[in-house]
mmCIF file of C-alpha atoms in Angstrom:
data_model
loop_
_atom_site.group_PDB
_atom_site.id
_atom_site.type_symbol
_atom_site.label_atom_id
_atom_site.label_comp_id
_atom_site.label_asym_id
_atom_site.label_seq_id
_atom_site.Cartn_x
_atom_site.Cartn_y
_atom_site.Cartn_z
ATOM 1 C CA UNK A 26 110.013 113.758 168.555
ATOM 2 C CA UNK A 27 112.684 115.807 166.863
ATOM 3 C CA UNK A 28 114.506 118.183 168.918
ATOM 4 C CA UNK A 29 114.626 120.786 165.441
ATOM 5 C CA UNK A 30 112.864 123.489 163.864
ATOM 6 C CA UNK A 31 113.376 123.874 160.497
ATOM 7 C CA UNK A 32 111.306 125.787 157.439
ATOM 8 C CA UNK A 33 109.350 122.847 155.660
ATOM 9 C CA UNK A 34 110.168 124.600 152.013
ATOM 10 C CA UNK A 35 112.927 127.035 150.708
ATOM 11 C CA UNK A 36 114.140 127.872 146.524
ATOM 12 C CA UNK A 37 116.889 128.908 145.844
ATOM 13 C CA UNK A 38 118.637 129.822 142.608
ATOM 14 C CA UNK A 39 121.101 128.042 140.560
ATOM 15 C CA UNK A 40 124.763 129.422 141.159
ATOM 16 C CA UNK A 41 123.352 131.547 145.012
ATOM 17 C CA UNK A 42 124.011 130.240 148.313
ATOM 18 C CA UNK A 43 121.509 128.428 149.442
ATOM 19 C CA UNK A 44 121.318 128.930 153.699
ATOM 20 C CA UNK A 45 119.172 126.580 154.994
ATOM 21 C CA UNK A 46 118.074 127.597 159.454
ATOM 22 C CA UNK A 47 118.022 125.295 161.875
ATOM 23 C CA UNK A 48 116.650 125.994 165.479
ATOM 24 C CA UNK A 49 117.495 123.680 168.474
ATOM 25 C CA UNK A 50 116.726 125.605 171.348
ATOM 26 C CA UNK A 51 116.648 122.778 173.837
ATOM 27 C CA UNK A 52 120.458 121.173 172.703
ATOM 28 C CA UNK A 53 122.484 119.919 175.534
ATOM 29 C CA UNK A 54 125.931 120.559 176.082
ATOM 30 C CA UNK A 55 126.945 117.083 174.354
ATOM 31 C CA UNK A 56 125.257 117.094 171.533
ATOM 32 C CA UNK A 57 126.303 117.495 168.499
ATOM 33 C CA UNK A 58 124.183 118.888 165.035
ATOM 34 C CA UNK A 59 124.259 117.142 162.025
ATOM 35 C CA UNK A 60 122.851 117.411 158.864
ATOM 36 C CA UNK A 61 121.648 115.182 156.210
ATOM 37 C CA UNK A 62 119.714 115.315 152.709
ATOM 38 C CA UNK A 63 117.720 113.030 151.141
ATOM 39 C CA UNK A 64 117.351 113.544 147.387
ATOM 40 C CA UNK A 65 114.259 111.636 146.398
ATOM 41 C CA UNK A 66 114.170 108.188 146.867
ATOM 42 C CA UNK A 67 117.389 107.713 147.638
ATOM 43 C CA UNK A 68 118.734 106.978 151.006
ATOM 44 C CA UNK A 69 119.868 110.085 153.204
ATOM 45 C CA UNK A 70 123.416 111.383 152.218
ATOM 46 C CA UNK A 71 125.672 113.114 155.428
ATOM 47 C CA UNK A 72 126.904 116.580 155.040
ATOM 48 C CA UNK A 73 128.336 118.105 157.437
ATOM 49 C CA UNK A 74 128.447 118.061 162.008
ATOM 50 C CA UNK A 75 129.508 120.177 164.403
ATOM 51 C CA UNK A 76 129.603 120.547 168.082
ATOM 52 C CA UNK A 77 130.439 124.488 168.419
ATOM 53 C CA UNK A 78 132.858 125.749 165.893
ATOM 54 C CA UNK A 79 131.823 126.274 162.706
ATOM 55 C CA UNK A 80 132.618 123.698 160.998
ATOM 56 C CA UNK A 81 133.895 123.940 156.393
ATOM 57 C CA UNK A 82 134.022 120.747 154.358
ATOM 58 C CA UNK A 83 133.592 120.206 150.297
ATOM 59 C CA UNK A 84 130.022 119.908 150.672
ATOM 60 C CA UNK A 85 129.092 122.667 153.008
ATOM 61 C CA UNK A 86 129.640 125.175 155.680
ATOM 62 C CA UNK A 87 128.041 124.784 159.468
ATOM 63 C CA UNK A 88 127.535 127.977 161.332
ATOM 64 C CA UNK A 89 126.680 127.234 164.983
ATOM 65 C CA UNK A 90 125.374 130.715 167.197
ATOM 66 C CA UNK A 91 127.569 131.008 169.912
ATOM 67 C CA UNK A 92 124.422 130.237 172.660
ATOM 68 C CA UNK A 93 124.206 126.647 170.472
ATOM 69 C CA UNK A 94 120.313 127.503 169.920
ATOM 70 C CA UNK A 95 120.344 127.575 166.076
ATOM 71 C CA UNK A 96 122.526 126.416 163.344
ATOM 72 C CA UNK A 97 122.716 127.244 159.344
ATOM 73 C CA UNK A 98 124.114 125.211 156.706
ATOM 74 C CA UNK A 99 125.485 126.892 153.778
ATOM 75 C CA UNK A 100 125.747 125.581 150.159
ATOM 76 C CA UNK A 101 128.182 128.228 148.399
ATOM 77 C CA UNK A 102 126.890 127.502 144.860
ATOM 78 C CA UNK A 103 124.061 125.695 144.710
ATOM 79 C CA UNK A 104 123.077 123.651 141.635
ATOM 80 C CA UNK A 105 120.368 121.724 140.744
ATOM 81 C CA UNK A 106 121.515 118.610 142.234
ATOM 82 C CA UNK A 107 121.424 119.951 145.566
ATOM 83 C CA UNK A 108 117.490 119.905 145.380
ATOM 84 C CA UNK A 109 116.682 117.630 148.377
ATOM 85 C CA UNK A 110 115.056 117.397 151.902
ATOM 86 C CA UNK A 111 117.577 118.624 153.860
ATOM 87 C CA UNK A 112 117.292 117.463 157.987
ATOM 88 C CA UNK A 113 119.046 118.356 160.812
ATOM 89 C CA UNK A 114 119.222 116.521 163.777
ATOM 90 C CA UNK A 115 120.703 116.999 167.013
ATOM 91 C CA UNK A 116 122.439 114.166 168.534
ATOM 92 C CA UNK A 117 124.611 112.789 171.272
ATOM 93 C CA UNK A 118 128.068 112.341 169.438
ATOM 94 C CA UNK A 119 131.843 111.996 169.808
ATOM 95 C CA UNK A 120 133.634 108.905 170.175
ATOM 96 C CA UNK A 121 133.296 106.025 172.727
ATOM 97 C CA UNK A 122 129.371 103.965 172.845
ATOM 98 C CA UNK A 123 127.353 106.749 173.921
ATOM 99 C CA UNK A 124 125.821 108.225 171.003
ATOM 100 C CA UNK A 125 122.097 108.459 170.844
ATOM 101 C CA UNK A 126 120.569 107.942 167.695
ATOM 102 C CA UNK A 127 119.513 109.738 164.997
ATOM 103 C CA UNK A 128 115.656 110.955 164.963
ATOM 104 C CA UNK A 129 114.779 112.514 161.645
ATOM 105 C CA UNK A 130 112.095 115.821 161.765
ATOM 106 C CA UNK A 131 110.402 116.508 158.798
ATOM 107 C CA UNK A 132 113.758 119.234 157.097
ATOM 108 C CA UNK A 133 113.360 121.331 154.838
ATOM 109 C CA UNK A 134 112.549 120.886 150.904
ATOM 110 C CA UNK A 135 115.006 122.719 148.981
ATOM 111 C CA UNK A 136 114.355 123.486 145.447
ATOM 112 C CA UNK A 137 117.233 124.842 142.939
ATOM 113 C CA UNK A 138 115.853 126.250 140.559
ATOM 114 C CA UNK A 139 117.660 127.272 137.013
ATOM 115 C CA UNK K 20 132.569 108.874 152.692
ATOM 116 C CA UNK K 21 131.510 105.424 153.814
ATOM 117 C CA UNK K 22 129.913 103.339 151.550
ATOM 118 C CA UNK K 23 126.933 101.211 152.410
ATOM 119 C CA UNK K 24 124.773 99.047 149.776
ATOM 120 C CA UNK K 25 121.365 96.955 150.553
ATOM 121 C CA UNK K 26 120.352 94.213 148.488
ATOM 122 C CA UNK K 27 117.511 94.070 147.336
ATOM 123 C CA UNK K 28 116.794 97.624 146.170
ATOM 124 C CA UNK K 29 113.569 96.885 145.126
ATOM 125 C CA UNK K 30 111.485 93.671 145.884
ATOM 126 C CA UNK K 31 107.798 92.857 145.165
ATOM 127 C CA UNK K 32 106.372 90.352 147.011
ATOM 128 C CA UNK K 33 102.865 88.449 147.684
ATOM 129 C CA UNK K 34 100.783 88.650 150.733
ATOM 130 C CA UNK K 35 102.049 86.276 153.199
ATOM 131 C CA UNK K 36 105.462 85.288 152.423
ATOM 132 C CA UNK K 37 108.613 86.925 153.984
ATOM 133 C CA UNK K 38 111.325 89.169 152.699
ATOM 134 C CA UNK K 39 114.710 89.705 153.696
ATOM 135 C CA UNK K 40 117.110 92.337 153.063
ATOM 136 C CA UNK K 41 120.760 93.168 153.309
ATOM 137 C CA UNK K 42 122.813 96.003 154.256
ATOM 138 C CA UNK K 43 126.238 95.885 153.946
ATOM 139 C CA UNK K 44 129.156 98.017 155.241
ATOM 140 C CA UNK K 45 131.748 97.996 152.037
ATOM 141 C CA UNK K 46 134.486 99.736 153.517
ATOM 142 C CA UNK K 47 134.178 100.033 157.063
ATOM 143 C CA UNK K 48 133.473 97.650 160.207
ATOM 144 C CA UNK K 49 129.730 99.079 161.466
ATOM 145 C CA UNK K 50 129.420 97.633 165.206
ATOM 146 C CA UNK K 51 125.869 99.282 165.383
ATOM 147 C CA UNK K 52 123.382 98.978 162.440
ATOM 148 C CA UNK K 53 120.123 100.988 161.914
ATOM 149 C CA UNK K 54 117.123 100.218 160.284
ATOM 150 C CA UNK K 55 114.696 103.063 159.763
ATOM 151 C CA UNK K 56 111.184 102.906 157.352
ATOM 152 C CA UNK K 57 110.009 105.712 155.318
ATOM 153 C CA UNK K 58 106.449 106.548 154.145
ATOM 154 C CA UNK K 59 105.737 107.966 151.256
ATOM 155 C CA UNK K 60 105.861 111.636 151.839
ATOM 156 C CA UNK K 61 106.841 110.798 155.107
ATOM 157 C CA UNK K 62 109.924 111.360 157.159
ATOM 158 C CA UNK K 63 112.247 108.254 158.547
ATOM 159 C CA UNK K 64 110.950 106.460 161.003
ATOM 160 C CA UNK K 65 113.571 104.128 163.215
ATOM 161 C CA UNK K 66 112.659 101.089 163.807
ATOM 162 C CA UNK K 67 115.963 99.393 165.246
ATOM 163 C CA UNK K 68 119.115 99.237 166.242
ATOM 164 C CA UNK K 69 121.446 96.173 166.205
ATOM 165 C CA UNK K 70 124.788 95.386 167.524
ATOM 166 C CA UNK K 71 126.811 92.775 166.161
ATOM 167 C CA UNK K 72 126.468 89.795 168.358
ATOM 168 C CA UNK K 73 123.272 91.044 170.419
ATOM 169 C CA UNK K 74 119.730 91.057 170.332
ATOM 170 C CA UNK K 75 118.876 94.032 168.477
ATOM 171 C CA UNK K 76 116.369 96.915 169.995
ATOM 172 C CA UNK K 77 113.293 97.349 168.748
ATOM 173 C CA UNK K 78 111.760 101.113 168.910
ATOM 174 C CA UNK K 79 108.482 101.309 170.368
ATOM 175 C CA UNK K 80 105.614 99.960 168.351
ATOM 176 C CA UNK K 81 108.079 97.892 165.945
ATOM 177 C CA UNK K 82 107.191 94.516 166.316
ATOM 178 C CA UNK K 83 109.821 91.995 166.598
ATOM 179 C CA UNK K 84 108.478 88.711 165.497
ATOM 180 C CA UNK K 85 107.265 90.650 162.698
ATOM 181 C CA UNK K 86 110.705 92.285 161.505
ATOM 182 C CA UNK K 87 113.738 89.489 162.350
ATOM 183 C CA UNK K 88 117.008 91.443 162.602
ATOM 184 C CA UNK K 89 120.513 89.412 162.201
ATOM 185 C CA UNK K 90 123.522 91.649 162.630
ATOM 186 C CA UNK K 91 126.029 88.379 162.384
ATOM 187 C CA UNK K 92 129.490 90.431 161.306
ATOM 188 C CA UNK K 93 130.500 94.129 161.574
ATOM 189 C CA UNK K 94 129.687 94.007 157.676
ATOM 190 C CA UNK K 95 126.688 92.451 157.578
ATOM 191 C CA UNK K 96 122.754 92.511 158.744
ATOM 192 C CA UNK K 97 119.836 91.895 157.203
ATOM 193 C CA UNK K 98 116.045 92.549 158.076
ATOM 194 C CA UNK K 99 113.735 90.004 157.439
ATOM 195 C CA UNK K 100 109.700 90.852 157.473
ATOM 196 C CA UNK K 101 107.752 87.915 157.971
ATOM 197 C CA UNK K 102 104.241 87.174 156.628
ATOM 198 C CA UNK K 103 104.660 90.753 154.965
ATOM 199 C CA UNK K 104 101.015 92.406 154.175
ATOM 200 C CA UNK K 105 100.283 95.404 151.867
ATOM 201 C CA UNK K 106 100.441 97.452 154.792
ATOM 202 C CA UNK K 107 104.375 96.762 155.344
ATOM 203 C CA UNK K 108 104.773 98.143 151.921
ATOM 204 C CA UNK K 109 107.405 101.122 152.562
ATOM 205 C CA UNK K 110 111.105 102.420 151.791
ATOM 206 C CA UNK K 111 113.140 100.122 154.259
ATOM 207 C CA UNK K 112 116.762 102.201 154.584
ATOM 208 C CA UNK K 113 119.588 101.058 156.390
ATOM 209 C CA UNK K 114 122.360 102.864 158.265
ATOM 210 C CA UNK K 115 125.355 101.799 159.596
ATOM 211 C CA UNK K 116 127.989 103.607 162.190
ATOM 212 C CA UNK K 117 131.915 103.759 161.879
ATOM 213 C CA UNK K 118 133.251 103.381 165.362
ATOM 214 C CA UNK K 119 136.526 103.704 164.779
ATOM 215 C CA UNK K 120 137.611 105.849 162.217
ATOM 216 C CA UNK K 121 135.217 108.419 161.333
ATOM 217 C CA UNK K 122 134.109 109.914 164.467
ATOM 218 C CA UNK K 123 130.654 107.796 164.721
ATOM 219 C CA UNK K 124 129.292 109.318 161.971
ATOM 220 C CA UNK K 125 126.268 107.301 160.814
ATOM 221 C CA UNK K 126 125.816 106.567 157.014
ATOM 222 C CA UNK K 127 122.660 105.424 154.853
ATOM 223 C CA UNK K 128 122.079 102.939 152.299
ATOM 224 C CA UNK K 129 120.535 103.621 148.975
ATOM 225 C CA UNK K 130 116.847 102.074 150.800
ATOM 226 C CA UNK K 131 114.982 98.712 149.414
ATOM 227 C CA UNK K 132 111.705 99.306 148.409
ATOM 228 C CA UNK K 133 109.498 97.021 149.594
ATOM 229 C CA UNK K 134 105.669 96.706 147.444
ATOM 230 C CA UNK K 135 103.642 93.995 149.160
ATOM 231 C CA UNK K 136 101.029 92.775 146.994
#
């Protein structure tokens, strides 16, 4: 089973941020969050991972609580193409062969609207 | 980021005969492949991981004889289903793992979907 919580629906409007919770209460001290979205029927795109800092790219910003129970994932301007399932998954990460794989929940369905 | 394609991306097939399908890492060597399934309205479901040059590891339930993994190169595996039956119809998506340069990030194909008449 997933190890995440997440709200199975959100909107959001064209041009807002779009914040998108995540709660993994039971995360252990090596793994890592990622997050994915799958826009529909297409195969699941990454975004964005994080261990503890926050964490900026060109997609997205990760904002990991300081206890490591919950996690957001920011879209600054959201536009209609962001409108996906968006999942986040807790994993074992880093480098080396350890890694554990990735178990997809159900996410959340984000709809842009104009 | 990484770039992986599949081949078919969409196959329909009768009763009884077997499919295969590709995934390919385009820009990367991928020593561990995945190979999830996806219901409509579903989530993904894994079904197995591979490493190039070993047997690959089925996930409970996932029957082997039934869904022939080759992972041959660090570019390359493919997923065969044998003696496929309407009920294996399903989004087949691939994923494949860059050891080495982008911190073991995992990346997705664009799926195959599978329609078994």
């Amino acid at each position: 089973d997933a190890k995440t919580t997440q709200p199975p629906s959100m909107d959001c409007a064209e041009g807002r941020a779009a914040n998108l919770p995540c709660n993994h209460s039971t995360i252990s001290g090596n793994e890592y969050v990622y997050w994915y979205r799958q826009i529909h029927s297409q195969g699941p795109q990454y975004i964005i991972h994080g261990l503890k800092n926050n964490e900026t790219n060109e997609m997205a910003s990760l904002i990991i609580t300081e206890d490591r129970k919950s996690s957001t994932l920011i879209l600054p301007h959201a536009t209609l193409r962001d409108t996906a399932v968006y999942y986040c998954i807790v994993r074992v990460g880093g480098y080396g062969g350890s890694q554990g794989n990735l178990i997809f929940g159900k996410g959340t369905k984000l709809s842009v609207k104009p | 980021g990484a770039v992986v394609s599949q081949h078919p991306s969409r196959v329909i097939c009768k009763s009884g005969t077997s499919v295969k399908i590709e995934c390919r890492s385009l820009d990367f060597q991928a020593t561990t492949m995945f190979w999830y399934r996806q219901f409509p309205k579903k989530s993904l479901m894994l079904m197995a991981t591979s490493n190039e040059g070993s047997k690959a590891t089925y996930e409970q339930g996932v029957e082997k004889d039934k869904f022939l993994i080759n992972h041959a190169s660090l570019t390359l595996s493919t997923l065969t289903v044998t003696s496929a039956h309407p009920e294996d119809s399903s989004f087949y998506i691939c994923s494949a793992r860059d050891m080495q340069l982008r911190g073991n990030t995992q990346y997705f194909g664009p799926g195959t979907r599978l329609t078994v008449l």
